[in-house]
XYZ file of C-alpha atoms in Angstrom:
364
model
C -16.660 -5.090 -26.105
C -17.838 -1.469 -26.016
C -16.941 0.666 -23.024
C -18.379 4.046 -22.101
C -15.623 4.759 -19.583
C -11.904 4.094 -19.996
C -11.385 3.641 -16.253
C -14.022 0.887 -16.073
C -12.283 -0.915 -18.917
C -8.942 -0.669 -17.083
C -10.488 -1.964 -13.859
C -12.038 -4.898 -15.709
C -8.656 -5.997 -17.098
C -6.746 -5.059 -13.919
C -4.790 -2.298 -15.712
C -3.483 0.754 -13.870
C -5.511 3.688 -15.214
C -2.906 6.359 -14.374
C -0.088 4.337 -15.954
C -2.161 3.928 -19.100
C -2.812 7.681 -19.350
C 0.882 8.428 -18.827
C 1.820 5.897 -21.511
C -0.668 7.489 -23.950
C 0.659 10.983 -23.270
C 4.333 10.055 -23.570
C 3.962 8.076 -26.789
C 1.218 10.250 -28.358
C -0.944 7.234 -29.190
C -4.658 6.491 -29.040
C -6.545 4.776 -26.216
C -6.978 1.608 -28.280
C -3.237 1.195 -28.949
C -2.349 1.868 -25.309
C -4.978 -0.624 -24.134
C -3.695 -3.199 -26.624
C -0.165 -2.789 -25.268
C -1.218 -3.158 -21.644
C -3.644 -5.999 -22.463
C -0.811 -8.049 -23.983
C 1.186 -7.420 -20.832
C -1.877 -8.410 -18.777
C -2.283 -11.703 -20.675
C 1.429 -12.443 -20.473
C 1.485 -12.036 -16.675
C -1.596 -14.157 -15.964
C -0.761 -17.336 -14.063
C -2.717 -20.603 -13.985
C -2.354 -23.088 -11.146
C -4.608 -26.047 -10.306
C -6.978 -25.065 -13.171
C -7.484 -21.604 -11.635
C -6.273 -18.488 -13.488
C -4.893 -15.599 -11.426
C -4.047 -12.052 -12.510
C -0.371 -12.652 -11.750
C 1.996 -15.070 -10.069
C 2.046 -12.819 -6.989
C -1.774 -12.966 -6.759
C -1.619 -16.763 -6.877
C 0.933 -16.854 -4.051
C -1.121 -14.429 -1.941
C -4.177 -16.660 -2.441
C -2.215 -19.490 -0.807
C -0.920 -17.107 1.894
C 2.748 -17.408 0.983
C 5.256 -14.761 -0.074
C 5.994 -14.591 -3.841
C 9.621 -13.579 -3.255
C 10.233 -16.779 -1.240
C 8.916 -18.954 -4.072
C 11.006 -17.075 -6.661
C 14.150 -17.540 -4.580
C 13.323 -21.224 -4.150
C 12.831 -21.604 -7.928
C 16.130 -19.848 -8.656
C 18.025 -21.965 -6.131
C 16.569 -25.276 -7.366
C 16.430 -24.263 -11.068
C 12.676 -24.983 -11.145
C 9.890 -23.418 -13.160
C 7.628 -21.173 -11.106
C 4.762 -23.658 -11.222
C 6.935 -26.556 -10.030
C 8.565 -24.347 -7.406
C 5.134 -23.305 -6.124
C 4.030 -26.944 -5.752
C 7.213 -27.901 -3.892
C 7.066 -24.823 -1.693
C 3.413 -25.490 -0.793
C 4.284 -29.045 0.247
C 7.130 -27.704 2.376
C 4.869 -24.990 3.782
C 2.144 -27.503 4.713
C 4.662 -29.787 6.422
C 5.729 -26.924 8.684
C 2.177 -26.450 9.993
C 1.463 -27.771 13.466
C -1.773 -28.575 15.339
C -1.676 -28.021 19.079
C -4.575 -27.866 21.548
C -7.057 -27.997 18.674
C -5.625 -24.960 16.872
C -3.538 -24.704 13.715
C -0.290 -22.703 13.656
C 1.802 -21.754 10.640
C 5.061 -22.902 12.217
C 6.237 -24.477 15.435
C 7.927 -21.191 16.371
C 4.631 -19.270 16.130
C 2.971 -21.952 18.270
C 5.628 -21.599 20.985
C 5.423 -17.820 20.830
C 1.643 -17.988 21.328
C 2.155 -19.800 24.633
C 5.036 -17.600 25.776
C 7.743 -20.241 25.248
C 11.109 -20.078 23.515
C 11.026 -22.391 20.467
C 14.775 -23.112 20.565
C 14.584 -24.208 24.223
C 11.606 -26.464 23.490
C 13.303 -28.081 20.478
C 16.531 -28.615 22.426
C 14.581 -30.209 25.323
C 12.754 -32.564 22.914
C 16.030 -33.645 21.266
C 17.804 -34.068 24.590
C 15.113 -36.343 26.086
C 14.112 -38.097 22.851
C 10.482 -36.948 22.911
C 8.278 -35.087 20.435
C 8.195 -31.311 20.260
C 4.532 -31.293 21.321
C 5.383 -33.162 24.536
C 8.287 -30.800 25.200
C 5.995 -27.805 24.649
C 3.480 -29.215 27.156
C 6.311 -29.568 29.683
C 7.278 -25.888 29.305
C 3.635 -24.789 29.495
C 3.184 -26.718 32.770
C 6.356 -25.124 34.151
C 5.084 -21.636 33.297
C 1.726 -22.490 34.918
C 3.468 -23.434 38.143
C 5.566 -20.246 38.142
C 2.593 -17.952 37.512
C 0.093 -19.938 39.579
C -2.492 -19.892 36.799
C -3.486 -21.929 33.782
C -2.556 -20.805 30.306
C -4.947 -22.650 28.069
C -8.613 -23.718 28.283
C -9.180 -22.404 31.814
C -11.497 -19.782 33.278
C -10.139 -16.265 32.817
C -11.219 -13.187 34.809
C -10.695 -9.680 33.478
C -12.227 -6.505 34.958
C -14.776 -8.465 37.035
C -15.964 -10.374 33.951
C -15.578 -14.164 33.731
C -14.654 -15.774 30.401
C -14.336 -19.412 29.433
C -10.680 -18.923 28.440
C -8.251 -16.274 27.243
C -9.261 -16.729 23.595
C -12.902 -16.123 24.486
C -11.923 -12.936 26.368
C -9.877 -11.590 23.471
C -12.650 -12.399 21.005
C -15.212 -10.435 23.031
C -12.884 -7.463 23.466
C -11.769 -7.410 19.822
C -8.137 -8.262 20.643
C -5.830 -10.623 18.750
C -5.018 -13.488 21.117
C -1.701 -14.191 19.344
C -0.693 -10.571 19.946
C -1.402 -11.052 23.651
C 0.735 -14.191 23.824
C 3.488 -12.420 21.850
C 3.426 -9.492 24.273
C 3.672 -11.915 27.201
C 6.659 -13.628 25.606
C 8.470 -10.336 24.848
C 7.845 -8.562 28.159
C 7.551 -11.565 30.532
C 4.282 -10.174 31.913
C 1.136 -11.993 32.992
C -1.929 -12.589 30.834
C -3.994 -9.987 32.684
C -1.331 -7.315 32.145
C -1.057 -8.208 28.453
C -4.833 -8.034 27.913
C -4.978 -4.764 29.856
C -2.261 -3.295 27.615
C -4.092 -4.102 24.358
C -7.489 -3.169 25.789
C -6.184 0.293 26.772
C -4.402 0.665 23.444
C -7.583 -0.093 21.464
C -9.600 2.304 23.645
C -7.140 5.132 22.930
C -7.278 4.502 19.164
C -11.100 4.569 19.006
C -12.673 7.571 17.305
C -16.268 8.778 17.761
C -18.075 10.705 15.022
C -21.796 11.492 14.954
C -22.488 9.101 17.853
C -20.793 6.226 15.992
C -17.677 4.653 17.544
C -15.040 3.565 15.030
C -12.111 1.248 15.885
C -9.631 3.951 14.873
C -9.358 7.322 13.170
C -7.973 5.633 10.060
C -11.122 3.507 9.675
C -13.353 6.596 9.946
C -11.277 8.531 7.375
C -11.395 5.582 4.978
C -15.192 5.349 5.249
C -15.723 9.048 4.478
C -12.863 9.170 1.934
C -10.978 11.850 3.881
C -7.187 12.082 3.833
C -5.794 10.937 7.195
C -2.560 12.854 6.592
C -4.418 16.102 5.816
C -6.568 15.676 8.917
C -3.549 15.131 11.193
C -1.748 18.123 9.643
C -4.811 20.278 10.263
C -4.972 19.208 13.912
C -1.248 19.906 14.363
C -1.271 23.327 12.632
C -4.378 24.651 14.378
C -3.730 22.845 17.684
C -7.301 21.549 17.669
C -8.928 18.225 18.490
C -9.198 15.327 16.041
C -12.980 15.832 15.790
C -12.613 19.522 14.826
C -9.932 18.745 12.235
C -12.018 15.900 10.793
C -15.101 18.161 10.587
C -13.094 20.797 8.676
C -11.611 18.270 6.195
C -14.975 16.606 5.615
C -16.687 19.960 5.007
C -13.924 21.034 2.618
C -14.215 17.756 0.695
C -17.990 18.131 0.335
C -17.629 21.734 -0.845
C -15.111 20.726 -3.501
C -17.414 17.931 -4.693
C -20.711 19.860 -4.710
C -19.857 23.475 -5.523
C -19.175 24.641 -9.071
C -15.822 26.221 -9.860
C -15.251 29.403 -11.885
C -12.042 30.447 -13.604
C -11.754 33.426 -15.976
C -15.529 33.529 -16.317
C -15.818 29.869 -17.339
C -17.809 27.447 -15.243
C -16.475 23.995 -14.326
C -17.840 21.111 -12.343
C -14.942 21.305 -9.882
C -11.290 22.301 -9.631
C -10.141 18.951 -10.969
C -12.081 19.442 -14.209
C -10.617 22.935 -14.622
C -7.047 21.664 -14.165
C -7.693 18.839 -16.614
C -8.898 21.373 -19.172
C -5.598 23.298 -18.998
C -3.389 20.212 -18.606
C -2.025 21.020 -15.150
C -1.743 19.039 -11.935
C -4.497 19.733 -9.394
C -2.175 18.787 -6.519
C 0.309 21.446 -7.668
C -2.453 24.057 -7.377
C -3.235 22.975 -3.806
C 0.478 22.998 -2.928
C 0.882 26.556 -4.245
C -2.036 27.770 -2.121
C -0.611 25.942 0.899
C 2.750 27.713 0.466
C 1.136 31.092 -0.240
C -1.602 31.480 2.347
C -3.010 34.759 0.915
C -3.364 33.496 -2.675
C -6.625 32.379 -4.287
C -7.313 29.634 -6.830
C -7.112 31.989 -9.835
C -3.613 33.113 -8.868
C -2.497 29.529 -8.203
C -3.811 28.278 -11.563
C -2.167 31.175 -13.422
C 1.180 30.427 -11.790
C 1.041 26.668 -12.449
C 0.014 27.274 -16.065
C 2.929 29.656 -16.503
C 5.425 27.192 -15.018
C 4.025 24.333 -17.110
C 4.315 26.394 -20.285
C 7.908 27.375 -19.473
C 8.859 23.734 -19.058
C 7.431 22.741 -22.449
C 9.909 21.756 -25.142
C 9.123 22.512 -28.815
C 10.959 20.502 -31.475
C 11.782 21.560 -35.026
C 8.663 20.005 -36.539
C 6.418 21.933 -34.111
C 5.786 19.006 -31.759
C 5.232 20.087 -28.150
C 6.530 17.949 -25.281
C 5.970 18.311 -21.543
C 9.649 18.974 -20.906
C 13.131 18.340 -22.246
C 13.227 15.219 -20.049
C 10.221 13.620 -21.760
C 11.629 14.507 -25.186
C 14.997 12.904 -24.413
C 13.278 9.755 -23.129
C 11.312 9.528 -26.384
C 14.482 9.902 -28.486
C 16.601 7.622 -26.222
C 19.252 10.257 -25.510
C 20.715 11.458 -22.207
C 19.110 14.646 -20.919
C 22.169 15.445 -18.774
C 24.397 15.235 -21.872
C 22.081 17.568 -23.781
C 22.069 20.124 -20.956
C 25.875 19.963 -20.566
C 26.382 20.364 -24.315
C 24.090 23.417 -24.430
C 25.804 25.004 -21.413
C 29.382 24.406 -22.541
C 28.937 25.356 -26.216
C 26.465 28.181 -25.582
C 23.824 26.691 -27.865
C 20.090 26.114 -27.396
C 18.626 22.893 -26.080
C 17.132 22.170 -29.517
C 20.576 22.377 -31.166
C 22.185 20.219 -28.494
C 19.433 17.609 -28.779
C 19.774 17.617 -32.592
C 23.523 16.971 -32.256
C 22.999 13.825 -30.119
C 20.147 12.537 -32.302
C 22.327 12.819 -35.422
C 25.265 11.193 -33.640
C 23.100 8.234 -32.630
C 21.893 7.858 -36.226
C 25.521 7.692 -37.449
C 26.322 5.025 -34.887
Protein backbone atom coordinates (compact mmCIF):
# COMPACT_ATOMS: atom_id res chain seq x y z
CA UNK A 1 0.00 0.00 0.00
CA UNK A 2 1.20 3.51 -0.85
CA UNK A 3 0.75 6.26 1.70
CA UNK A 4 1.13 9.99 1.15
CA UNK A 5 1.23 10.74 4.88
CA UNK A 6 3.10 8.80 7.56
CA UNK A 7 0.60 9.77 10.26
CA UNK A 8 -2.32 8.34 8.27
CA UNK A 9 -0.42 5.08 7.89
CA UNK A 10 0.20 4.96 11.66
CA UNK A 11 -3.46 5.66 12.40
CA UNK A 12 -4.53 2.90 10.03
CA UNK A 13 -2.40 0.31 11.84
CA UNK A 14 -3.07 1.78 15.30
CA UNK A 15 0.59 2.79 15.77
CA UNK A 16 1.61 5.72 17.95
CA UNK A 17 2.99 8.34 15.54
CA UNK A 18 5.16 10.13 18.13
CA UNK A 19 6.65 6.85 19.38
CA UNK A 20 7.49 5.89 15.81
CA UNK A 21 9.27 9.20 15.16
CA UNK A 22 11.23 8.86 18.41
CA UNK A 23 12.22 5.31 17.49
CA UNK A 24 13.40 6.48 14.04
CA UNK A 25 15.45 9.31 15.53
CA UNK A 26 17.08 7.22 18.24
CA UNK A 27 18.04 4.33 15.96
CA UNK A 28 18.80 6.44 12.84
CA UNK A 29 16.68 4.22 10.61
CA UNK A 30 14.25 4.84 7.76
CA UNK A 31 10.47 5.13 7.99
CA UNK A 32 10.00 1.72 6.36
CA UNK A 33 12.19 -0.11 8.90
CA UNK A 34 10.53 1.66 11.84
CA UNK A 35 7.07 0.86 10.47
CA UNK A 36 8.09 -2.77 9.94
CA UNK A 37 9.23 -3.01 13.56
CA UNK A 38 6.03 -1.51 14.95
CA UNK A 39 3.85 -3.49 12.51
CA UNK A 40 5.29 -6.77 13.80
CA UNK A 41 4.52 -5.60 17.32
CA UNK A 42 1.02 -4.62 16.15
CA UNK A 43 0.39 -8.08 14.65
CA UNK A 44 1.80 -9.83 17.70
CA UNK A 45 -0.53 -7.95 20.07
CA UNK A 46 -3.72 -8.48 18.06
CA UNK A 47 -6.22 -10.70 19.86
CA UNK A 48 -8.99 -12.83 18.35
CA UNK A 49 -12.01 -13.92 20.36
CA UNK A 50 -15.29 -15.38 19.07
CA UNK A 51 -14.07 -14.94 15.45
CA UNK A 52 -13.58 -11.20 16.01
CA UNK A 53 -10.08 -9.67 15.85
CA UNK A 54 -9.26 -6.81 18.23
CA UNK A 55 -6.25 -4.49 18.25
CA UNK A 56 -5.16 -5.88 21.62
CA UNK A 57 -6.31 -8.03 24.51
CA UNK A 58 -7.21 -4.87 26.45
CA UNK A 59 -9.43 -3.67 23.57
CA UNK A 60 -11.24 -7.01 23.60
CA UNK A 61 -11.87 -6.76 27.34
CA UNK A 62 -13.11 -3.17 27.03
CA UNK A 63 -15.53 -4.30 24.29
CA UNK A 64 -17.08 -6.68 26.83
CA UNK A 65 -17.00 -3.97 29.52
CA UNK A 66 -14.62 -5.78 31.86
CA UNK A 67 -11.23 -4.75 33.21
CA UNK A 68 -8.20 -6.37 31.48
CA UNK A 69 -6.18 -6.44 34.72
CA UNK A 70 -8.89 -8.55 36.41
CA UNK A 71 -8.78 -11.14 33.62
CA UNK A 72 -4.96 -11.26 33.70
CA UNK A 73 -4.98 -11.82 37.46
CA UNK A 74 -7.61 -14.53 37.04
CA UNK A 75 -5.50 -16.23 34.34
CA UNK A 76 -2.38 -16.09 36.51
CA UNK A 77 -4.20 -17.49 39.54
CA UNK A 78 -5.84 -20.35 37.61
CA UNK A 79 -2.88 -20.94 35.24
CA UNK A 80 -5.16 -20.38 32.22
CA UNK A 81 -4.43 -18.96 28.80
CA UNK A 82 -5.84 -15.48 28.28
CA UNK A 83 -8.54 -16.73 25.93
CA UNK A 84 -9.72 -19.42 28.36
CA UNK A 85 -9.50 -16.99 31.27
CA UNK A 86 -11.62 -14.48 29.35
CA UNK A 87 -14.34 -17.08 28.68
CA UNK A 88 -14.43 -18.17 32.33
CA UNK A 89 -14.40 -14.59 33.58
CA UNK A 90 -17.26 -13.62 31.24
CA UNK A 91 -19.36 -16.52 32.55
CA UNK A 92 -18.62 -15.42 36.11
CA UNK A 93 -19.35 -11.80 35.20
CA UNK A 94 -22.70 -12.70 33.60
CA UNK A 95 -23.73 -14.77 36.63
CA UNK A 96 -23.22 -11.74 38.87
CA UNK A 97 -25.72 -9.66 36.87
CA UNK A 98 -29.13 -9.15 38.43
CA UNK A 99 -32.50 -8.03 37.01
CA UNK A 100 -34.70 -6.07 39.39
CA UNK A 101 -37.80 -4.00 38.61
CA UNK A 102 -37.21 -4.48 34.89
CA UNK A 103 -33.67 -3.08 34.93
CA UNK A 104 -30.31 -4.82 34.65
CA UNK A 105 -27.54 -4.17 37.19
CA UNK A 106 -23.91 -5.26 37.00
CA UNK A 107 -23.88 -6.65 40.54
CA UNK A 108 -26.26 -7.07 43.43
CA UNK A 109 -24.31 -4.43 45.36
CA UNK A 110 -24.87 -1.82 42.62
CA UNK A 111 -28.58 -2.71 42.60
CA UNK A 112 -28.85 -2.16 46.37
CA UNK A 113 -26.89 1.07 46.13
CA UNK A 114 -29.29 2.35 43.45
CA UNK A 115 -32.20 1.98 45.87
CA UNK A 116 -30.33 3.40 48.86
CA UNK A 117 -29.93 0.05 50.66
CA UNK A 118 -26.92 -1.60 52.26
CA UNK A 119 -26.09 -4.79 50.31
CA UNK A 120 -24.58 -6.57 53.33
CA UNK A 121 -27.73 -5.96 55.41
CA UNK A 122 -29.95 -7.23 52.59
CA UNK A 123 -27.86 -10.38 52.08
CA UNK A 124 -27.78 -11.08 55.82
CA UNK A 125 -31.58 -10.64 56.04
CA UNK A 126 -32.13 -13.05 53.11
CA UNK A 127 -29.86 -15.70 54.68
CA UNK A 128 -31.41 -15.28 58.12
CA UNK A 129 -35.00 -15.75 56.89
CA UNK A 130 -34.24 -18.24 54.11
CA UNK A 131 -35.58 -16.06 51.28
CA UNK A 132 -34.09 -14.77 48.04
CA UNK A 133 -32.05 -11.58 47.89
CA UNK A 134 -34.67 -9.96 45.64
CA UNK A 135 -37.38 -10.52 48.28
CA UNK A 136 -35.09 -9.17 50.99
CA UNK A 137 -34.36 -6.09 48.86
CA UNK A 138 -38.10 -5.47 48.40
CA UNK A 139 -38.52 -5.66 52.19
CA UNK A 140 -35.85 -2.98 52.74
CA UNK A 141 -37.31 -0.79 49.99
CA UNK A 142 -40.76 -0.96 51.63
CA UNK A 143 -39.22 -0.06 54.99
CA UNK A 144 -37.49 2.99 53.48
CA UNK A 145 -40.79 4.00 51.82
CA UNK A 146 -42.55 3.94 55.17
CA UNK A 147 -39.81 5.99 56.84
CA UNK A 148 -39.74 8.65 54.12
CA UNK A 149 -43.47 8.60 53.40
CA UNK A 150 -42.91 8.34 49.65
CA UNK A 151 -42.44 5.70 47.01
CA UNK A 152 -39.02 4.95 45.62
CA UNK A 153 -39.71 3.23 42.35
CA UNK A 154 -42.32 3.58 39.57
CA UNK A 155 -44.33 6.32 41.30
CA UNK A 156 -45.17 9.91 40.38
CA UNK A 157 -42.32 12.29 41.20
CA UNK A 158 -42.64 16.08 41.58
CA UNK A 159 -39.64 18.37 41.20
CA UNK A 160 -39.80 22.18 40.92
CA UNK A 161 -43.55 22.17 40.17
CA UNK A 162 -43.07 19.66 37.33
CA UNK A 163 -44.69 16.21 37.47
CA UNK A 164 -42.78 13.18 36.15
CA UNK A 165 -43.85 9.58 35.79
CA UNK A 166 -41.02 8.41 38.07
CA UNK A 167 -37.56 9.41 39.27
CA UNK A 168 -35.85 7.86 36.23
CA UNK A 169 -38.04 9.92 33.91
CA UNK A 170 -37.16 13.09 35.85
CA UNK A 171 -33.43 12.40 35.70
CA UNK A 172 -33.62 11.60 32.00
CA UNK A 173 -35.31 14.93 31.23
CA UNK A 174 -32.85 16.90 33.35
CA UNK A 175 -29.77 15.11 32.00
CA UNK A 176 -28.88 13.54 35.37
CA UNK A 177 -27.62 10.01 36.01
CA UNK A 178 -30.28 8.26 38.09
CA UNK A 179 -27.72 5.87 39.62
CA UNK A 180 -25.72 8.88 40.81
CA UNK A 181 -28.85 10.21 42.51
CA UNK A 182 -29.48 6.91 44.29
CA UNK A 183 -25.79 6.73 45.27
CA UNK A 184 -25.95 10.24 46.72
CA UNK A 185 -29.06 9.28 48.69
CA UNK A 186 -27.31 6.20 50.07
CA UNK A 187 -24.14 8.13 51.05
CA UNK A 188 -25.79 11.19 52.60
CA UNK A 189 -29.11 9.68 53.80
CA UNK A 190 -31.03 12.48 52.08
CA UNK A 191 -34.35 12.38 50.24
CA UNK A 192 -34.79 11.98 46.49
CA UNK A 193 -35.77 15.62 46.01
CA UNK A 194 -32.63 16.83 47.80
CA UNK A 195 -30.45 14.48 45.75
CA UNK A 196 -31.96 15.62 42.44
CA UNK A 197 -31.66 19.26 43.53
CA UNK A 198 -27.96 18.73 44.31
CA UNK A 199 -27.13 17.30 40.87
CA UNK A 200 -29.39 19.78 39.07
CA UNK A 201 -27.58 22.72 40.72
CA UNK A 202 -24.20 21.11 40.09
CA UNK A 203 -24.91 20.68 36.36
CA UNK A 204 -26.20 24.27 36.12
CA UNK A 205 -22.96 25.60 37.64
CA UNK A 206 -20.81 23.58 35.22
CA UNK A 207 -22.66 24.80 32.10
CA UNK A 208 -20.77 27.18 29.84
CA UNK A 209 -22.33 29.56 27.28
CA UNK A 210 -20.41 30.67 24.19
CA UNK A 211 -21.90 32.52 21.21
CA UNK A 212 -25.47 31.87 22.43
CA UNK A 213 -24.81 28.12 22.61
CA UNK A 214 -25.06 26.40 26.01
CA UNK A 215 -22.54 23.60 26.55
CA UNK A 216 -22.79 21.02 29.37
CA UNK A 217 -19.41 22.12 30.73
CA UNK A 218 -16.37 24.22 29.92
CA UNK A 219 -14.42 21.07 29.10
CA UNK A 220 -16.90 20.11 26.36
CA UNK A 221 -16.64 23.58 24.78
CA UNK A 222 -12.82 23.52 24.86
CA UNK A 223 -12.78 20.06 23.28
CA UNK A 224 -15.07 21.19 20.44
CA UNK A 225 -12.90 24.22 19.58
CA UNK A 226 -9.62 22.36 20.28
CA UNK A 227 -8.57 24.84 22.98
CA UNK A 228 -6.44 23.80 25.94
CA UNK A 229 -8.59 23.74 29.10
CA UNK A 230 -5.50 24.09 31.30
CA UNK A 231 -4.26 27.15 29.37
CA UNK A 232 -7.70 28.74 29.57
CA UNK A 233 -7.95 28.22 33.35
CA UNK A 234 -4.41 29.57 33.84
CA UNK A 235 -5.31 32.65 31.82
CA UNK A 236 -8.42 33.27 33.92
CA UNK A 237 -6.42 32.85 37.14
CA UNK A 238 -3.49 35.08 36.08
CA UNK A 239 -5.60 37.92 34.71
CA UNK A 240 -8.44 37.51 37.23
CA UNK A 241 -10.97 37.55 34.40
CA UNK A 242 -14.10 35.57 33.59
CA UNK A 243 -14.08 32.18 31.86
CA UNK A 244 -15.62 33.73 28.72
CA UNK A 245 -12.86 36.37 28.44
CA UNK A 246 -10.11 33.79 28.97
CA UNK A 247 -11.70 31.45 26.42
CA UNK A 248 -11.99 34.29 23.87
CA UNK A 249 -8.28 35.12 24.30
CA UNK A 250 -7.14 31.47 23.94
CA UNK A 251 -9.36 30.90 20.91
CA UNK A 252 -8.11 34.07 19.21
CA UNK A 253 -4.49 33.13 19.93
CA UNK A 254 -5.04 29.64 18.50
CA UNK A 255 -6.57 31.03 15.30
CA UNK A 256 -3.71 33.51 14.89
CA UNK A 257 -1.12 30.76 15.24
CA UNK A 258 -2.96 28.63 12.68
CA UNK A 259 -3.67 31.33 10.07
CA UNK A 260 -0.80 33.82 10.27
CA UNK A 261 2.56 33.15 8.64
CA UNK A 262 5.67 33.10 10.82
CA UNK A 263 8.99 34.82 10.05
CA UNK A 264 12.37 33.98 11.54
CA UNK A 265 15.67 35.47 10.33
CA UNK A 266 13.98 36.63 7.14
CA UNK A 267 12.63 33.18 6.26
CA UNK A 268 8.91 32.60 5.96
CA UNK A 269 7.20 29.60 7.55
CA UNK A 270 3.65 28.38 7.67
CA UNK A 271 3.59 28.61 11.47
CA UNK A 272 5.84 28.38 14.52
CA UNK A 273 5.61 24.61 14.58
CA UNK A 274 7.05 24.33 11.07
CA UNK A 275 9.90 26.68 11.99
CA UNK A 276 10.80 24.63 15.09
CA UNK A 277 10.65 21.43 13.06
CA UNK A 278 13.07 22.94 10.55
CA UNK A 279 15.67 23.60 13.28
CA UNK A 280 14.96 20.41 15.24
CA UNK A 281 13.75 22.06 18.44
CA UNK A 282 10.69 21.58 20.63
CA UNK A 283 7.89 24.10 20.01
CA UNK A 284 6.66 23.71 23.60
CA UNK A 285 10.12 24.71 24.88
CA UNK A 286 9.83 27.95 22.89
CA UNK A 287 6.44 28.73 24.45
CA UNK A 288 7.80 27.91 27.93
CA UNK A 289 10.75 30.29 27.46
CA UNK A 290 8.41 33.13 26.47
CA UNK A 291 6.16 32.34 29.43
CA UNK A 292 9.13 32.59 31.83
CA UNK A 293 10.52 35.71 30.15
CA UNK A 294 7.54 37.98 29.57
CA UNK A 295 9.47 40.65 27.60
CA UNK A 296 11.07 38.23 25.11
CA UNK A 297 9.88 37.67 21.54
CA UNK A 298 9.82 34.51 19.42
CA UNK A 299 13.18 35.24 17.75
CA UNK A 300 14.93 35.47 21.12
CA UNK A 301 13.21 32.31 22.38
CA UNK A 302 14.15 30.30 19.28
CA UNK A 303 17.77 31.49 19.46
CA UNK A 304 18.02 30.44 23.10
CA UNK A 305 16.45 27.00 22.56
CA UNK A 306 18.67 26.38 19.54
CA UNK A 307 21.73 27.30 21.59
CA UNK A 308 20.74 24.99 24.45
CA UNK A 309 19.95 22.15 22.05
CA UNK A 310 23.32 22.53 20.34
CA UNK A 311 25.15 22.54 23.68
CA UNK A 312 23.48 19.29 24.67
CA UNK A 313 24.52 17.52 21.45
CA UNK A 314 27.12 14.78 21.75
CA UNK A 315 29.59 14.19 18.89
CA UNK A 316 31.31 10.80 18.69
CA UNK A 317 34.70 10.00 17.18
CA UNK A 318 33.29 9.06 13.77
CA UNK A 319 31.47 12.42 13.50
CA UNK A 320 28.03 11.07 14.42
CA UNK A 321 25.86 13.64 16.20
CA UNK A 322 23.48 12.56 18.98
CA UNK A 323 20.84 14.57 20.83
CA UNK A 324 22.68 14.21 24.13
CA UNK A 325 25.07 12.00 26.05
CA UNK A 326 22.01 10.20 27.46
CA UNK A 327 20.78 9.10 24.02
CA UNK A 328 24.29 8.01 23.04
CA UNK A 329 24.69 5.87 26.17
CA UNK A 330 21.29 4.26 25.57
CA UNK A 331 22.36 3.37 22.02
CA UNK A 332 25.63 1.82 23.24
CA UNK A 333 24.02 0.11 26.29
CA UNK A 334 26.28 1.79 28.84
CA UNK A 335 25.43 3.69 32.03
CA UNK A 336 25.37 7.46 31.57
CA UNK A 337 25.93 8.03 35.30
CA UNK A 338 29.08 5.87 35.17
CA UNK A 339 30.38 7.84 32.18
CA UNK A 340 29.78 11.17 33.92
CA UNK A 341 31.42 9.97 37.16
CA UNK A 342 34.43 8.62 35.27
CA UNK A 343 34.90 11.93 33.41
CA UNK A 344 34.57 13.96 36.62
CA UNK A 345 36.89 11.83 38.75
CA UNK A 346 39.64 11.30 36.15
CA UNK A 347 39.39 14.77 34.61
CA UNK A 348 38.78 13.41 31.11
CA UNK A 349 36.22 14.31 28.45
CA UNK A 350 32.89 12.57 28.08
CA UNK A 351 34.07 11.03 24.78
CA UNK A 352 37.09 9.43 26.50
CA UNK A 353 35.00 8.15 29.39
CA UNK A 354 32.40 6.69 27.02
CA UNK A 355 35.17 5.04 24.96
CA UNK A 356 36.56 3.42 28.12
CA UNK A 357 33.21 1.76 29.00
CA UNK A 358 32.53 0.69 25.40
CA UNK A 359 35.93 -1.04 25.21
CA UNK A 360 35.41 -2.65 28.61
CA UNK A 361 32.06 -4.07 27.50
CA UNK A 362 33.68 -5.46 24.34
CA UNK A 363 36.31 -7.27 26.46
CA UNK A 364 33.61 -8.77 28.64
